[in-house]
XYZ file of N, CA and C in Angstrom:
306
model
N 23.003 42.570 -10.833
C 23.252 41.956 -9.547
C 22.127 41.033 -9.068
N 20.833 41.349 -9.320
C 19.776 40.472 -8.822
C 19.871 39.069 -9.392
N 20.415 38.934 -10.608
C 20.547 37.614 -11.217
C 21.462 36.733 -10.365
N 22.548 37.274 -9.909
C 23.483 36.494 -9.086
C 22.917 36.220 -7.706
N 22.174 37.169 -7.165
C 21.599 36.990 -5.829
C 20.570 35.859 -5.844
N 19.799 35.760 -6.938
C 18.824 34.690 -7.053
C 19.485 33.321 -7.086
N 20.620 33.204 -7.769
C 21.333 31.925 -7.818
C 21.881 31.558 -6.455
N 22.392 32.548 -5.747
C 22.948 32.280 -4.411
C 21.845 31.847 -3.458
N 20.710 32.520 -3.523
C 19.585 32.154 -2.658
C 19.107 30.743 -2.990
N 19.072 30.394 -4.274
C 18.673 29.045 -4.679
C 19.617 27.992 -4.150
N 20.907 28.277 -4.213
C 21.898 27.309 -3.681
C 21.759 27.148 -2.176
N 21.549 28.265 -1.480
C 21.403 28.205 -0.018
C 20.154 27.395 0.341
N 19.059 27.581 -0.395
C 17.852 26.805 -0.125
C 18.080 25.317 -0.380
N 18.789 24.999 -1.463
C 19.113 23.598 -1.750
C 19.920 22.980 -0.630
N 20.929 23.729 -0.150
C 21.765 23.219 0.944
C 20.941 23.019 2.208
N 20.036 23.943 2.492
C 19.181 23.795 3.682
C 18.272 22.581 3.556
N 17.690 22.360 2.374
C 16.845 21.181 2.157
C 17.653 19.899 2.295
N 18.872 19.893 1.726
C 19.731 18.718 1.835
C 20.107 18.457 3.290
N 20.365 19.529 4.044
C 20.718 19.370 5.456
C 19.531 18.800 6.241
N 18.308 19.297 5.966
C 17.122 18.771 6.644
C 16.921 17.293 6.315
N 17.104 16.958 5.036
C 16.954 15.566 4.614
C 17.978 14.674 5.295
N 19.219 15.151 5.382
C 20.262 14.377 6.045
C 19.944 14.197 7.528
N 19.402 15.232 8.165
C 19.040 15.119 9.576
C 17.937 14.078 9.763
N 16.959 14.066 8.867
C 15.889 13.071 8.957
C 16.430 11.662 8.731
N 17.327 11.505 7.754
C 17.899 10.181 7.495
C 18.764 9.719 8.662
N 19.534 10.633 9.259
C 20.374 10.262 10.406
C 19.508 9.871 11.596
N 18.385 10.560 11.753
C 17.473 10.198 12.837
C 16.814 8.850 12.548
N 16.481 8.611 11.288
C 15.844 7.357 10.894
C 16.762 6.167 11.131
N 18.039 6.312 10.794
C 18.979 5.207 10.911
C 19.804 5.251 12.191
N 19.574 6.243 13.051
C 20.254 6.306 14.334
C 21.727 6.659 14.241
N 22.099 7.510 13.310
C 23.500 7.926 13.152
C 23.744 9.170 13.997
N 24.882 9.195 14.693
C 25.238 10.335 15.527
C 26.338 11.185 14.897
N 27.056 10.638 13.935
C 28.190 11.349 13.355
C 27.706 12.455 12.436
N 28.393 13.597 12.489
C 28.019 14.737 11.668
C 28.701 14.715 10.303
N 29.844 14.045 10.196
C 30.601 14.087 8.938
C 30.221 12.959 7.968
N 29.110 12.297 8.226
C 28.653 11.196 7.377
C 27.465 11.674 6.541
N 27.495 11.352 5.247
C 26.379 11.670 4.366
C 25.684 10.356 4.012
N 24.397 10.294 4.262
C 23.625 9.085 3.999
C 22.935 9.240 2.650
N 23.113 8.227 1.798
C 22.457 8.205 0.502
C 21.523 7.002 0.497
N 20.244 7.273 0.351
C 19.254 6.201 0.364
C 18.940 5.822 -1.077
N 19.184 4.560 -1.410
C 18.934 4.086 -2.763
C 17.684 3.223 -2.784
N 17.002 3.229 -3.920
C 15.822 2.385 -4.079
C 16.259 0.942 -4.276
N 15.539 0.040 -3.639
C 15.828 -1.375 -3.735
C 14.704 -2.022 -4.545
N 15.072 -2.764 -5.563
C 14.080 -3.365 -6.462
C 13.187 -4.357 -5.730
N 13.757 -5.121 -4.830
C 12.969 -6.117 -4.091
C 11.959 -5.414 -3.183
N 12.393 -4.351 -2.495
C 11.471 -3.593 -1.649
C 10.348 -2.993 -2.481
N 10.685 -2.532 -3.656
C 9.678 -1.946 -4.545
C 8.634 -2.979 -4.937
N 9.093 -4.183 -5.323
C 8.154 -5.221 -5.731
C 7.302 -5.701 -4.565
N 7.888 -5.809 -3.393
C 7.122 -6.227 -2.214
C 6.060 -5.179 -1.885
N 6.443 -3.907 -1.932
C 5.478 -2.839 -1.667
C 4.366 -2.807 -2.696
N 4.732 -2.988 -3.963
C 3.731 -3.006 -5.024
C 2.794 -4.193 -4.868
N 3.347 -5.363 -4.561
C 2.529 -6.552 -4.354
C 1.580 -6.359 -3.168
N 2.070 -5.736 -2.106
C 1.221 -5.497 -0.932
C 0.083 -4.543 -1.282
N 0.376 -3.489 -2.066
C -0.678 -2.568 -2.469
C -1.711 -3.246 -3.356
N -1.263 -4.096 -4.277
C -2.191 -4.816 -5.152
C -3.053 -5.769 -4.330
N -2.438 -6.459 -3.377
C -3.178 -7.377 -2.514
C -4.230 -6.641 -1.684
N -3.856 -5.466 -1.131
C -4.813 -4.668 -0.372
C -5.977 -4.206 -1.243
N -5.649 -3.803 -2.464
C -6.691 -3.344 -3.372
C -7.632 -4.500 -3.731
N -7.083 -5.676 -3.992
C -7.914 -6.835 -4.323
C -8.805 -7.208 -3.139
N -8.265 -7.157 -1.938
C -9.072 -7.471 -0.754
C -10.189 -6.443 -0.575
N -9.881 -5.182 -0.817
C -10.908 -4.141 -0.701
C -12.011 -4.346 -1.731
N -11.637 -4.682 -2.956
C -12.645 -4.935 -3.991
C -13.496 -6.147 -3.645
N -12.874 -7.202 -3.125
C -13.618 -8.399 -2.735
C -14.618 -8.073 -1.626
N -14.180 -7.327 -0.632
C -15.082 -6.946 0.462
C -16.221 -6.080 -0.067
N -15.907 -5.175 -0.995
C -16.950 -4.326 -1.573
C -17.998 -5.164 -2.299
N -17.555 -6.089 -3.160
C -18.511 -6.896 -3.915
C -19.307 -7.832 -3.009
N -18.669 -8.356 -1.979
C -19.414 -9.198 -1.034
C -20.456 -8.390 -0.272
N -20.115 -7.174 0.088
C -21.090 -6.340 0.804
C -22.247 -5.944 -0.110
N -21.968 -5.675 -1.389
C -23.050 -5.360 -2.332
C -23.952 -6.578 -2.509
N -23.375 -7.761 -2.595
C -24.167 -8.984 -2.724
C -25.026 -9.197 -1.478
N -24.460 -8.979 -0.326
C -25.218 -9.116 0.918
C -26.339 -8.108 1.020
N -26.077 -6.885 0.586
C -27.109 -5.856 0.601
C -28.240 -6.209 -0.359
N -27.877 -6.721 -1.532
C -28.905 -7.138 -2.490
C -29.727 -8.288 -1.923
N -29.074 -9.198 -1.201
C -29.806 -10.325 -0.607
C -30.752 -9.848 0.493
N -30.379 -8.790 1.198
C -31.256 -8.254 2.233
C -32.451 -7.503 1.637
N -32.216 -6.822 0.547
C -33.267 -5.972 -0.027
C -34.261 -6.765 -0.864
N -33.774 -7.638 -1.739
C -34.638 -8.347 -2.682
C -34.854 -9.794 -2.236
N -36.113 -10.205 -1.990
C -36.367 -11.572 -1.519
C -36.059 -12.639 -2.569
N -36.193 -12.334 -3.843
C -35.895 -13.318 -4.888
C -34.409 -13.671 -4.899
N -33.572 -12.677 -4.806
C -32.136 -12.958 -4.789
C -31.715 -13.606 -3.476
N -32.438 -13.293 -2.394
C -32.126 -13.901 -1.109
C -32.348 -15.403 -1.166
N -33.477 -15.816 -1.722
C -33.774 -17.247 -1.814
C -32.780 -17.952 -2.731
N -32.417 -17.290 -3.825
C -31.435 -17.896 -4.740
C -30.078 -18.047 -4.061
N -29.673 -17.064 -3.274
C -28.395 -17.167 -2.553
C -28.445 -18.273 -1.499
N -29.581 -18.428 -0.846
C -29.710 -19.501 0.148
C -29.631 -20.862 -0.538
N -30.326 -21.001 -1.674
C -30.250 -22.269 -2.425
C -28.814 -22.554 -2.871
N -28.152 -21.533 -3.337
C -26.768 -21.695 -3.791
C -25.862 -22.099 -2.630
N -26.054 -21.484 -1.458
C -25.239 -21.819 -0.289
C -25.481 -23.266 0.141
N -26.733 -23.721 0.127
C -27.043 -25.103 0.484
C -26.423 -26.056 -0.529
N -26.478 -25.707 -1.795
C -25.883 -26.537 -2.844
C -24.371 -26.651 -2.660
N -23.735 -25.539 -2.365
C -22.276 -25.552 -2.144
C -21.937 -26.401 -0.927
N -22.715 -26.262 0.151
C -22.467 -27.063 1.348
C -22.615 -28.552 1.050
N -23.654 -28.915 0.300
C -23.861 -30.332 -0.047
C -22.710 -30.861 -0.893
N -22.243 -30.082 -1.841
C -21.120 -30.523 -2.672
C -19.842 -30.667 -1.854
N -19.619 -29.734 -0.929
C -18.425 -29.839 -0.083
C -18.490 -31.069 0.813
N -19.642 -31.358 1.369
C -19.749 -32.539 2.226
C -19.604 -33.815 1.401
N -19.989 -33.775 0.163
C -19.832 -34.938 -0.717
C -18.360 -35.163 -1.076
N -17.643 -34.078 -1.395
C -16.247 -34.189 -1.812
C -15.271 -34.330 -0.652
N -15.586 -33.696 0.482
C -14.701 -33.745 1.643
C -15.336 -34.640 2.705
N -14.740 -35.777 2.992
C -15.374 -36.730 3.902
C -15.402 -36.278 5.362
N -14.553 -35.360 5.777
C -14.498 -34.985 7.188
C -15.542 -33.930 7.554
N -16.344 -33.453 6.605
C -17.372 -32.448 6.939
C -18.663 -33.118 7.251
């Protein structure tokens, strides 16, 4: 008998989880009807947009990290500070040469 009781308990738990999920989906989409079952499917476009957004966030975080490490190195070491200043002046001069409105 315990074998059958375990299966029944498992089914009841599955039904309760499905009911909770349906309640959350109905609340999410604003459905009031009780006899409607909502099935949420994955959308390929949403997946790619989400993945692209995560990659973009990660790239921005890495860029900020490397810029902060460079800035910290420029603050700590005077040799690298002078080289960064020379490089910045060189870049500014090249930009003013190539772009007439600067």
